[in-house]
Amino acid sequence: MTTRIEYEDADRGSATGWKIAAAALLGAAAAVGLGIYLARDQMRRHRRELFSPHPLRRLAALGYLKSHPSADDLPLLRDYLAWEERPLLRKRALAVLESLESVLASDEALESGDPH
């Protein structure tokens, strides 16, 4: 038979376990949120670095442009294609440009009411 004190101590132990689990979950969620924020911040910053001397920064800028399509970026991408010397980055830029044109064309078709 357990005494009242032993029962209350056992009950506090399980409550402490839940608090630790909740704190760990909250910490993990905060870490994920911070990671997402930092990644987006880096991508926004790298958008300005499309003509950077660093190839990885140019790749990050292309990734940002692909994920945030804008008609204002079409001439920028065309200029970049004329400027870029690395075949891999040129190929990626061409794919981003084609994707951007496709997205913008489908947006225009939706706005005009044309289903095709």
PDB file of C-alpha atoms in Angstrom:
ATOM      1  CA  MET A   1       0.000   0.000   0.000  1.00  0.00           C
ATOM      2  CA  THR A   2       1.329   3.422  -0.927  1.00  0.00           C
ATOM      3  CA  THR A   3       1.117   6.378   1.370  1.00  0.00           C
ATOM      4  CA  ARG A   4      -0.327   9.704   0.359  1.00  0.00           C
ATOM      5  CA  ILE A   5       3.131  11.294   0.226  1.00  0.00           C
ATOM      6  CA  GLU A   6       4.486   8.549  -2.058  1.00  0.00           C
ATOM      7  CA  TYR A   7       1.446   8.926  -4.321  1.00  0.00           C
ATOM      8  CA  GLU A   8       1.874  12.734  -4.553  1.00  0.00           C
ATOM      9  CA  ASP A   9       5.600  12.351  -5.295  1.00  0.00           C
ATOM     10  CA  ALA A  10       4.843   9.896  -8.091  1.00  0.00           C
ATOM     11  CA  ASP A  11       2.196  12.263  -9.478  1.00  0.00           C
ATOM     12  CA  ARG A  12       4.671  15.194  -9.477  1.00  0.00           C
ATOM     13  CA  GLY A  13       7.182  13.075 -11.394  1.00  0.00           C
ATOM     14  CA  SER A  14       4.787  12.456 -14.267  1.00  0.00           C
ATOM     15  CA  ALA A  15       3.801  16.141 -14.352  1.00  0.00           C
ATOM     16  CA  THR A  16       7.478  17.065 -14.549  1.00  0.00           C
ATOM     17  CA  GLY A  17       7.892  14.672 -17.484  1.00  0.00           C
ATOM     18  CA  TRP A  18       5.098  16.416 -19.371  1.00  0.00           C
ATOM     19  CA  LYS A  19       6.636  19.811 -18.657  1.00  0.00           C
ATOM     20  CA  ILE A  20      10.001  18.648 -19.974  1.00  0.00           C
ATOM     21  CA  ALA A  21       8.367  17.191 -23.093  1.00  0.00           C
ATOM     22  CA  ALA A  22       6.386  20.395 -23.674  1.00  0.00           C
ATOM     23  CA  ALA A  23       9.518  22.530 -23.221  1.00  0.00           C
ATOM     24  CA  ALA A  24      11.459  20.313 -25.645  1.00  0.00           C
ATOM     25  CA  LEU A  25       8.664  20.532 -28.201  1.00  0.00           C
ATOM     26  CA  LEU A  26       8.464  24.296 -27.806  1.00  0.00           C
ATOM     27  CA  GLY A  27      12.243  24.558 -28.189  1.00  0.00           C
ATOM     28  CA  ALA A  28      12.185  22.423 -31.336  1.00  0.00           C
ATOM     29  CA  ALA A  29       9.370  24.524 -32.819  1.00  0.00           C
ATOM     30  CA  ALA A  30      11.300  27.704 -32.043  1.00  0.00           C
ATOM     31  CA  ALA A  31      14.440  26.271 -33.674  1.00  0.00           C
ATOM     32  CA  VAL A  32      12.494  25.310 -36.816  1.00  0.00           C
ATOM     33  CA  GLY A  33      10.869  28.744 -36.944  1.00  0.00           C
ATOM     34  CA  LEU A  34      14.212  30.469 -36.562  1.00  0.00           C
ATOM     35  CA  GLY A  35      15.713  28.253 -39.267  1.00  0.00           C
ATOM     36  CA  ILE A  36      12.919  29.104 -41.698  1.00  0.00           C
ATOM     37  CA  TYR A  37      13.260  32.807 -40.929  1.00  0.00           C
ATOM     38  CA  LEU A  38      17.031  32.737 -41.472  1.00  0.00           C
ATOM     39  CA  ALA A  39      16.694  30.787 -44.729  1.00  0.00           C
ATOM     40  CA  ARG A  40      14.166  33.272 -46.101  1.00  0.00           C
ATOM     41  CA  ASP A  41      16.316  36.183 -44.998  1.00  0.00           C
ATOM     42  CA  GLN A  42      19.326  34.659 -46.752  1.00  0.00           C
ATOM     43  CA  MET A  43      17.318  34.133 -49.938  1.00  0.00           C
ATOM     44  CA  ARG A  44      16.064  37.728 -49.923  1.00  0.00           C
ATOM     45  CA  ARG A  45      19.577  38.952 -49.406  1.00  0.00           C
ATOM     46  CA  HIS A  46      20.908  36.708 -52.149  1.00  0.00           C
ATOM     47  CA  ARG A  47      18.349  37.973 -54.656  1.00  0.00           C
ATOM     48  CA  ARG A  48      20.413  41.130 -54.791  1.00  0.00           C
ATOM     49  CA  GLU A  49      23.504  39.033 -55.413  1.00  0.00           C
ATOM     50  CA  LEU A  50      22.562  37.633 -58.802  1.00  0.00           C
ATOM     51  CA  PHE A  51      25.696  39.208 -60.276  1.00  0.00           C
ATOM     52  CA  SER A  52      27.920  38.335 -57.314  1.00  0.00           C
ATOM     53  CA  PRO A  53      31.432  37.026 -57.918  1.00  0.00           C
ATOM     54  CA  HIS A  54      30.491  34.013 -55.746  1.00  0.00           C
ATOM     55  CA  PRO A  55      28.743  31.196 -57.698  1.00  0.00           C
ATOM     56  CA  LEU A  56      26.830  29.868 -54.665  1.00  0.00           C
ATOM     57  CA  ARG A  57      25.360  33.296 -54.040  1.00  0.00           C
ATOM     58  CA  ARG A  58      24.267  33.490 -57.667  1.00  0.00           C
ATOM     59  CA  LEU A  59      22.663  30.041 -57.315  1.00  0.00           C
ATOM     60  CA  ALA A  60      20.816  31.204 -54.179  1.00  0.00           C
ATOM     61  CA  ALA A  61      19.618  34.295 -56.048  1.00  0.00           C
ATOM     62  CA  LEU A  62      18.263  32.091 -58.837  1.00  0.00           C
ATOM     63  CA  GLY A  63      16.453  29.971 -56.268  1.00  0.00           C
ATOM     64  CA  TYR A  64      14.846  33.066 -54.799  1.00  0.00           C
ATOM     65  CA  LEU A  65      13.748  34.329 -58.220  1.00  0.00           C
ATOM     66  CA  LYS A  66      12.181  30.956 -59.024  1.00  0.00           C
ATOM     67  CA  SER A  67      10.206  30.867 -55.786  1.00  0.00           C
ATOM     68  CA  HIS A  68       9.049  34.503 -56.065  1.00  0.00           C
ATOM     69  CA  PRO A  69       7.982  35.039 -59.698  1.00  0.00           C
ATOM     70  CA  SER A  70       7.651  38.620 -60.853  1.00  0.00           C
ATOM     71  CA  ALA A  71       7.383  40.182 -64.304  1.00  0.00           C
ATOM     72  CA  ASP A  72      10.050  42.682 -63.235  1.00  0.00           C
ATOM     73  CA  ASP A  73      12.582  39.844 -63.063  1.00  0.00           C
ATOM     74  CA  LEU A  74      12.318  38.813 -66.727  1.00  0.00           C
ATOM     75  CA  PRO A  75      14.741  41.461 -68.072  1.00  0.00           C
ATOM     76  CA  LEU A  76      17.033  40.849 -65.110  1.00  0.00           C
ATOM     77  CA  LEU A  77      17.228  37.125 -65.889  1.00  0.00           C
ATOM     78  CA  ARG A  78      17.844  37.803 -69.583  1.00  0.00           C
ATOM     79  CA  ASP A  79      20.720  40.136 -68.673  1.00  0.00           C
ATOM     80  CA  TYR A  80      22.049  37.511 -66.281  1.00  0.00           C
ATOM     81  CA  LEU A  81      21.961  34.830 -68.997  1.00  0.00           C
ATOM     82  CA  ALA A  82      24.019  37.076 -71.275  1.00  0.00           C
ATOM     83  CA  TRP A  83      26.501  37.739 -68.437  1.00  0.00           C
ATOM     84  CA  GLU A  84      26.896  34.288 -66.798  1.00  0.00           C
ATOM     85  CA  GLU A  85      29.852  32.210 -67.997  1.00  0.00           C
ATOM     86  CA  ARG A  86      29.337  28.997 -66.006  1.00  0.00           C
ATOM     87  CA  PRO A  87      27.325  26.438 -68.012  1.00  0.00           C
ATOM     88  CA  LEU A  88      25.626  24.940 -64.940  1.00  0.00           C
ATOM     89  CA  LEU A  89      24.420  28.334 -63.719  1.00  0.00           C
ATOM     90  CA  ARG A  90      23.371  29.346 -67.238  1.00  0.00           C
ATOM     91  CA  LYS A  91      21.320  26.142 -67.506  1.00  0.00           C
ATOM     92  CA  ARG A  92      19.703  26.821 -64.116  1.00  0.00           C
ATOM     93  CA  ALA A  93      18.989  30.430 -65.066  1.00  0.00           C
ATOM     94  CA  LEU A  94      17.393  29.325 -68.333  1.00  0.00           C
ATOM     95  CA  ALA A  95      15.179  26.864 -66.441  1.00  0.00           C
ATOM     96  CA  VAL A  96      14.193  29.615 -63.990  1.00  0.00           C
ATOM     97  CA  LEU A  97      13.438  32.004 -66.870  1.00  0.00           C
ATOM     98  CA  GLU A  98      11.262  29.419 -68.639  1.00  0.00           C
ATOM     99  CA  SER A  99       9.468  28.606 -65.394  1.00  0.00           C
ATOM    100  CA  LEU A 100       8.908  32.294 -64.698  1.00  0.00           C
ATOM    101  CA  GLU A 101       7.546  32.888 -68.195  1.00  0.00           C
ATOM    102  CA  SER A 102       5.233  29.900 -67.832  1.00  0.00           C
ATOM    103  CA  VAL A 103       3.914  31.046 -64.454  1.00  0.00           C
ATOM    104  CA  LEU A 104       3.361  34.597 -65.676  1.00  0.00           C
ATOM    105  CA  ALA A 105       1.667  33.373 -68.878  1.00  0.00           C
ATOM    106  CA  SER A 106      -0.720  31.186 -66.875  1.00  0.00           C
ATOM    107  CA  ASP A 107      -1.459  34.105 -64.523  1.00  0.00           C
ATOM    108  CA  GLU A 108      -2.282  36.327 -67.494  1.00  0.00           C
ATOM    109  CA  ALA A 109      -4.532  33.618 -68.962  1.00  0.00           C
ATOM    110  CA  LEU A 110      -6.413  33.367 -65.663  1.00  0.00           C
ATOM    111  CA  GLU A 111      -6.846  37.130 -65.475  1.00  0.00           C
ATOM    112  CA  SER A 112      -8.129  37.372 -69.047  1.00  0.00           C
ATOM    113  CA  GLY A 113     -10.519  34.448 -68.540  1.00  0.00           C
ATOM    114  CA  ASP A 114      -8.891  32.352 -71.279  1.00  0.00           C
ATOM    115  CA  PRO A 115      -8.749  28.713 -70.082  1.00  0.00           C
ATOM    116  CA  HIS A 116      -5.989  27.767 -72.583  1.00  0.00           C
TER     117      HIS A 116
END
